[in-house]
Amino acid sequence: MWQTVAADDAPIAIAIHGGAGTITRDNMSPEREAQFEAALTHATEVGYKILQAGGSSLDAAIAAVQSMERDALFNAGVGAVYTFDGGHELDASIMRGDTLDAGAVAGVRTIESPIQLARDVMERSRHVMLSGEGAAEFARELGYAEVDNDHFNSEHRYQQLQEALERLQQSSTTGDQIALVDWDPAFNMGTVGAVALDRDGNLVAATSTGGMTAKQYGRIGDSPIIGAGTWADNQSCAVSATGHGEYFIRYHVAADICARVKYQGQSIEEAGDAVIHDVLVAAGGTGGVIIIDAQGNIHMPFNTEGMYRASQSSSSPLDVKIYRDEE
Ligand code: ASP
């Protein structure tokens, strides 16, 4: 593969998200707001420093996501939500825009950093996606130290499970199907993701999540699905999504945004807004995305009350936002 010679003034950029949902000033204490702002700032800076030092978008995106996987504020890594039966099943994926290589893991129960394992699936296996016990077996072969599933237990997420189970109980006694319609977006809030552009002009997208509270039957969301929750192509853009996964899968949200950019010549603003505000809203899907293009432009549309998000680039300083009225 030919290598481009990186110019020192070539643009670099990173954007991250920590989930979208019913996030309003009314339901946020000043302390919690400050915690999120600090965590988002840290994750962005960790990634941006790597890019500034000439590092790859791959390393930058992984470092930003890992910083949030280690923080119980987010629904990823240690903050992962609970499944229906009181366990945790984590999903993650990564894609690079130069080679279109991708790696993903779904339903992993013992891996501290699912995004690292997704990277290893991409770089060290013959496959794109590994799930459940097979993914754990692959991790063991690579020498990963596993953790017990209760490593991901937390009081706050346990309370959310109880509320979700109560809601499901009510909907089953009224004969409704599982509350897909009036499901509280708070139950699956906090997925994390990063998109980055390095000095070589390479885009990467990465996403990691605990999925949806009270999910059943080995449910897999959009986050580990290449094209739904994660997509990167140097010829268009890189996208990481957060929201109601069932919709993001069916509307292949991340790939659709990049396809509009690639084949219709749309800007990332036009493409992102059309998919998030028109297509998804009409379908009833809630959530948002972070998008970056090969020039370092960043756009972060969402159709919920808020989305934890932050960005930094060679042409724009660190910017951390939470609410809709900050758009
Ligand atoms: N998209 C994730 C899922 O459906 C959850 C989220 O992003 O809030 O698993």
Coordinates of C-alpha atoms and ligand atoms in Angstrom, one line a residue:
M1 CA 0.0 0.0 0.0
W2 CA 1.3 3.4 -0.9
Q3 CA 1.9 5.9 1.9
T4 CA 1.1 9.5 1.9
V5 CA 3.6 11.9 3.3
A6 CA 1.9 13.7 6.1
A7 CA 2.2 17.4 6.1
D8 CA 2.5 19.1 9.5
D9 CA -0.3 21.4 8.7
A10 CA -2.7 18.6 7.5
P11 CA -5.9 18.8 9.5
I12 CA -6.5 16.6 12.5
A13 CA -9.7 16.2 14.4
I14 CA -11.6 14.1 16.9
A15 CA -15.2 14.0 18.0
I16 CA -16.7 11.8 20.7
H17 CA -20.1 10.9 22.2
G18 CA -21.2 9.5 25.5
G19 CA -24.8 8.6 24.5
A20 CA -28.0 10.4 23.6
G21 CA -31.4 10.6 25.3
T22 CA -33.6 12.5 27.7
I23 CA -30.8 14.8 28.9
T24 CA -32.2 18.1 30.1
R25 CA -31.0 20.8 32.5
D26 CA -34.0 19.9 34.7
N27 CA -33.0 16.3 35.2
M28 CA -29.3 17.1 35.6
S29 CA -27.6 18.2 38.9
P30 CA -24.7 20.6 38.6
E31 CA -22.4 18.0 40.1
R32 CA -23.4 15.4 37.5
E33 CA -23.1 17.9 34.7
A34 CA -19.6 18.7 35.9
Q35 CA -18.7 15.0 36.1
F36 CA -19.8 14.5 32.5
E37 CA -18.0 17.5 31.2
A38 CA -14.8 16.4 32.9
A39 CA -15.1 12.9 31.5
L40 CA -15.9 14.1 28.0
T41 CA -13.0 16.6 28.2
H42 CA -10.6 14.0 29.3
A43 CA -11.6 11.5 26.6
T44 CA -11.3 14.1 23.9
E45 CA -7.9 15.3 25.1
V46 CA -6.5 11.8 25.4
G47 CA -7.4 11.2 21.7
Y48 CA -6.4 14.6 20.4
K49 CA -2.9 14.4 22.0
I50 CA -2.3 11.2 20.1
L51 CA -3.2 12.9 16.8
Q52 CA -1.1 16.0 17.7
A53 CA 1.9 13.8 18.3
G54 CA 1.4 12.4 14.8
G55 CA -0.3 9.2 16.0
S56 CA -3.0 7.4 14.0
S57 CA -6.7 8.0 14.1
L58 CA -7.0 4.3 15.1
D59 CA -5.0 4.8 18.3
A60 CA -6.7 8.1 19.0
A61 CA -10.3 6.7 18.7
I62 CA -9.4 3.6 20.8
A63 CA -7.8 5.7 23.5
A64 CA -10.9 8.1 23.7
V65 CA -13.3 5.2 23.8
Q66 CA -11.3 3.3 26.4
S67 CA -11.2 6.4 28.6
M68 CA -15.0 6.3 28.7
E69 CA -15.1 2.5 29.0
R70 CA -13.2 3.0 32.3
D71 CA -15.7 5.5 33.6
A72 CA -18.9 4.3 35.2
L73 CA -20.8 7.3 34.0
F74 CA -21.2 5.7 30.6
N75 CA -23.0 2.7 29.4
A76 CA -19.8 0.9 28.2
G77 CA -17.1 -1.0 30.0
V78 CA -17.6 -0.7 33.8
G79 CA -20.8 1.3 33.4
A80 CA -22.5 -1.3 31.2
V81 CA -26.3 -1.7 31.7
Y82 CA -27.9 -5.0 32.9
T83 CA -29.5 -7.6 30.8
F84 CA -33.0 -9.0 31.5
D85 CA -31.6 -11.7 33.8
G86 CA -29.2 -9.5 35.7
G87 CA -26.0 -10.0 33.7
H88 CA -24.0 -7.8 31.3
E89 CA -23.3 -8.4 27.6
L90 CA -21.1 -5.8 25.9
D91 CA -20.8 -4.9 22.2
A92 CA -18.2 -2.9 20.3
S93 CA -16.9 -2.2 16.8
I94 CA -14.2 -0.3 14.9
M95 CA -13.7 0.5 11.3
R96 CA -10.8 2.2 9.4
G97 CA -11.5 4.5 6.4
D98 CA -8.3 3.8 4.4
T99 CA -8.6 0.0 4.0
L100 CA -12.3 -0.5 5.1
D101 CA -11.0 -3.1 7.5
A102 CA -13.4 -3.6 10.5
G103 CA -13.6 -5.6 13.7
A104 CA -16.5 -6.2 16.1
V105 CA -17.5 -8.1 19.2
A106 CA -21.0 -8.8 20.4
G107 CA -22.4 -10.2 23.6
V108 CA -19.0 -10.4 25.4
R109 CA -19.3 -10.9 29.2
T110 CA -15.8 -11.0 30.5
I111 CA -13.8 -8.5 28.5
E112 CA -12.9 -5.2 30.3
S113 CA -12.3 -3.3 27.0
P114 CA -14.6 -4.6 24.3
I115 CA -13.2 -1.9 21.9
Q116 CA -9.7 -3.3 22.3
L117 CA -11.0 -6.8 21.5
A118 CA -12.8 -5.4 18.4
R119 CA -9.5 -4.0 17.2
D120 CA -7.9 -7.3 17.7
V121 CA -10.6 -9.1 15.8
M122 CA -9.9 -6.6 12.9
E123 CA -6.1 -7.0 13.1
R124 CA -5.5 -10.5 14.3
S125 CA -8.4 -12.7 13.2
R126 CA -9.7 -13.8 9.8
H127 CA -13.1 -12.4 10.6
V128 CA -15.0 -9.2 11.1
M129 CA -17.3 -10.1 14.0
L130 CA -17.0 -12.5 16.9
S131 CA -19.7 -13.1 19.5
G132 CA -20.2 -14.5 23.0
E133 CA -18.1 -17.4 24.0
G134 CA -16.2 -17.5 20.7
A135 CA -15.1 -13.9 21.2
A136 CA -14.0 -14.8 24.8
E137 CA -12.1 -17.8 23.5
F138 CA -10.3 -15.6 20.9
A139 CA -9.4 -13.1 23.7
R140 CA -8.0 -16.0 25.8
E141 CA -5.8 -17.1 22.9
L142 CA -4.4 -13.6 22.7
G143 CA -3.6 -13.7 26.4
Y144 CA -6.4 -11.3 27.6
A145 CA -7.0 -11.3 31.4
E146 CA -10.8 -11.8 31.7
V147 CA -12.9 -10.4 34.5
D148 CA -16.0 -11.9 36.2
N149 CA -19.3 -10.6 34.7
D150 CA -20.1 -9.0 38.1
H151 CA -17.1 -6.7 37.5
F152 CA -19.7 -4.6 35.5
N153 CA -22.2 -4.4 38.4
S154 CA -23.3 -1.0 39.7
E155 CA -26.1 0.2 41.9
H156 CA -27.3 2.9 39.6
R157 CA -27.6 0.5 36.6
Y158 CA -29.3 -2.1 38.9
Q159 CA -32.0 0.4 39.8
Q160 CA -32.5 1.1 36.1
L161 CA -33.0 -2.7 35.6
Q162 CA -35.6 -2.8 38.3
E163 CA -37.5 0.1 36.7
A164 CA -37.3 -1.5 33.3
L165 CA -38.5 -4.9 34.5
E166 CA -41.4 -3.2 36.2
R167 CA -42.3 -1.4 33.0
L168 CA -42.0 -4.7 31.1
Q169 CA -44.3 -6.4 33.6
Q170 CA -46.9 -3.7 33.2
S171 CA -46.8 -3.9 29.4
S172 CA -47.1 -7.7 29.5
T173 CA -50.2 -7.5 31.8
T174 CA -51.8 -4.9 29.4
G175 CA -51.0 -7.2 26.5
D176 CA -48.6 -4.7 24.8
Q177 CA -45.6 -6.1 23.1
I178 CA -42.3 -5.3 24.8
A179 CA -42.3 -1.5 25.3
L180 CA -40.5 -0.7 22.0
V181 CA -42.9 2.2 21.5
D182 CA -42.8 3.9 24.9
W183 CA -39.4 2.5 26.1
D184 CA -37.7 5.0 28.2
P185 CA -34.6 6.2 26.3
A186 CA -32.8 6.5 29.7
F187 CA -32.7 2.7 29.9
N188 CA -30.1 2.5 27.1
M189 CA -28.3 5.8 27.5
G190 CA -24.6 6.2 27.6
T191 CA -23.1 4.3 24.7
V192 CA -19.7 5.8 23.8
G193 CA -18.0 6.4 20.5
A194 CA -15.3 8.3 18.8
V195 CA -14.4 9.4 15.2
A196 CA -11.0 10.7 14.3
L197 CA -8.9 12.1 11.4
D198 CA -5.1 11.8 11.5
R199 CA -2.4 13.7 9.7
D200 CA -2.3 11.0 7.0
G201 CA -5.9 11.8 6.1
N202 CA -7.2 8.5 7.6
L203 CA -10.6 8.3 9.2
V204 CA -11.6 5.9 11.9
A205 CA -14.9 5.2 13.8
A206 CA -15.3 3.3 17.0
T207 CA -18.3 2.5 19.2
S208 CA -18.7 0.6 22.5
T209 CA -21.8 -0.2 24.6
G210 CA -23.5 -2.3 27.2
G211 CA -26.6 -2.1 24.9
M212 CA -30.1 -1.8 26.2
T213 CA -31.3 -2.3 29.8
A214 CA -33.2 -5.6 30.2
K215 CA -32.3 -6.8 26.8
Q216 CA -33.2 -10.5 26.2
Y217 CA -32.2 -13.6 24.3
G218 CA -28.7 -12.5 23.4
R219 CA -30.0 -9.3 21.8
I220 CA -27.4 -7.4 19.8
G221 CA -27.8 -3.8 19.0
D222 CA -26.4 -1.5 16.3
S223 CA -23.2 -0.6 18.0
P224 CA -21.2 -3.7 16.8
I225 CA -22.9 -3.8 13.4
I226 CA -20.7 -2.3 10.7
G227 CA -22.8 0.1 8.7
A228 CA -25.4 0.6 11.5
G229 CA -23.6 1.9 14.5
T230 CA -20.1 2.4 13.0
W231 CA -18.8 3.2 9.6
A232 CA -15.6 4.8 8.1
D233 CA -14.6 5.5 4.6
N234 CA -11.9 8.0 3.6
Q235 CA -13.9 8.8 0.5
S236 CA -16.8 10.1 2.6
C237 CA -16.8 10.2 6.3
A238 CA -16.7 8.3 9.7
V239 CA -19.7 7.9 11.9
S240 CA -20.4 6.5 15.4
A241 CA -24.0 6.2 16.5
T242 CA -26.0 6.1 19.7
G243 CA -29.7 5.5 20.2
H244 CA -32.4 2.9 19.8
G245 CA -30.4 0.2 18.1
E246 CA -33.3 -1.6 16.5
Y247 CA -33.9 1.5 14.3
F248 CA -30.2 2.2 13.6
I249 CA -29.8 -1.4 12.3
R250 CA -32.9 -1.3 10.1
Y251 CA -32.0 2.1 8.6
H252 CA -28.3 1.3 8.5
V253 CA -27.7 4.7 9.8
A254 CA -23.9 5.1 9.8
A255 CA -23.5 3.7 6.2
D256 CA -26.4 5.6 4.9
I257 CA -25.0 9.0 6.0
C258 CA -21.6 8.2 4.4
A259 CA -23.3 6.9 1.2
R260 CA -25.2 10.2 0.8
V261 CA -21.8 12.0 1.1
K262 CA -20.1 9.7 -1.3
Y263 CA -22.6 9.2 -4.0
Q264 CA -24.7 12.4 -3.8
G265 CA -22.0 14.8 -2.9
Q266 CA -23.8 16.0 0.2
S267 CA -22.0 17.6 3.1
I268 CA -21.9 15.8 6.4
E269 CA -24.4 18.4 7.7
E270 CA -26.9 17.7 4.9
A271 CA -26.4 13.9 5.1
G272 CA -26.4 13.7 8.9
D273 CA -29.5 16.0 9.3
A274 CA -31.5 14.1 6.7
V275 CA -30.9 10.7 8.3
I276 CA -31.3 11.8 11.9
H277 CA -34.0 14.4 11.6
D278 CA -36.0 13.2 8.6
V279 CA -35.6 9.4 8.1
L280 CA -35.2 8.4 11.8
V281 CA -37.8 10.8 13.2
A282 CA -40.4 9.6 10.6
A283 CA -39.7 6.0 11.6
G284 CA -39.8 6.7 15.3
G285 CA -36.1 6.1 16.0
T286 CA -34.4 8.2 18.7
G287 CA -30.7 8.9 18.9
G288 CA -27.8 10.7 17.3
V289 CA -24.4 10.4 15.6
I290 CA -21.0 12.0 15.5
I291 CA -19.6 12.5 12.0
I292 CA -16.2 13.6 10.7
D293 CA -15.0 14.0 7.1
A294 CA -11.6 13.9 5.5
Q295 CA -11.2 17.7 5.7
G296 CA -11.7 17.6 9.5
N297 CA -15.3 19.0 9.5
I298 CA -17.4 17.7 12.4
H299 CA -21.2 17.5 12.7
M300 CA -23.1 15.9 15.6
P301 CA -26.8 15.8 15.0
F302 CA -29.3 14.1 17.3
N303 CA -33.1 14.0 17.7
T304 CA -33.2 13.6 21.5
E305 CA -33.2 16.1 24.3
G306 CA -29.5 15.9 24.5
M307 CA -26.3 14.0 23.6
Y308 CA -23.1 14.0 25.5
R309 CA -20.6 15.1 23.0
A310 CA -17.3 16.9 22.5
S311 CA -14.8 17.7 19.7
Q312 CA -11.4 19.3 19.0
S313 CA -9.6 19.9 15.8
S314 CA -6.7 21.8 14.3
S315 CA -9.1 24.5 13.3
S316 CA -11.5 24.5 16.4
P317 CA -10.7 24.4 20.1
L318 CA -12.1 21.8 22.6
D319 CA -15.8 22.1 22.7
V320 CA -17.9 20.1 25.1
K321 CA -21.7 20.0 25.0
I322 CA -24.6 18.2 26.5
Y323 CA -28.0 19.8 25.8
R324 CA -30.0 20.5 22.6
D325 CA -30.1 24.2 23.1
E326 CA -26.3 24.3 22.8
E327 CA -26.4 23.2 19.1
Ligands
ASP1 N1 -27.3 1.9 20.4 C1 -27.2 1.1 21.6 C2 -27.9 -0.1 21.5 O1 -29.1 -0.1 20.9 C3 -27.7 1.9 22.8 C4 -27.4 3.4 22.8 O2 -26.7 3.9 22.1 O3 -28.0 4.1 23.7 O4 -27.5 -1.1 21.9

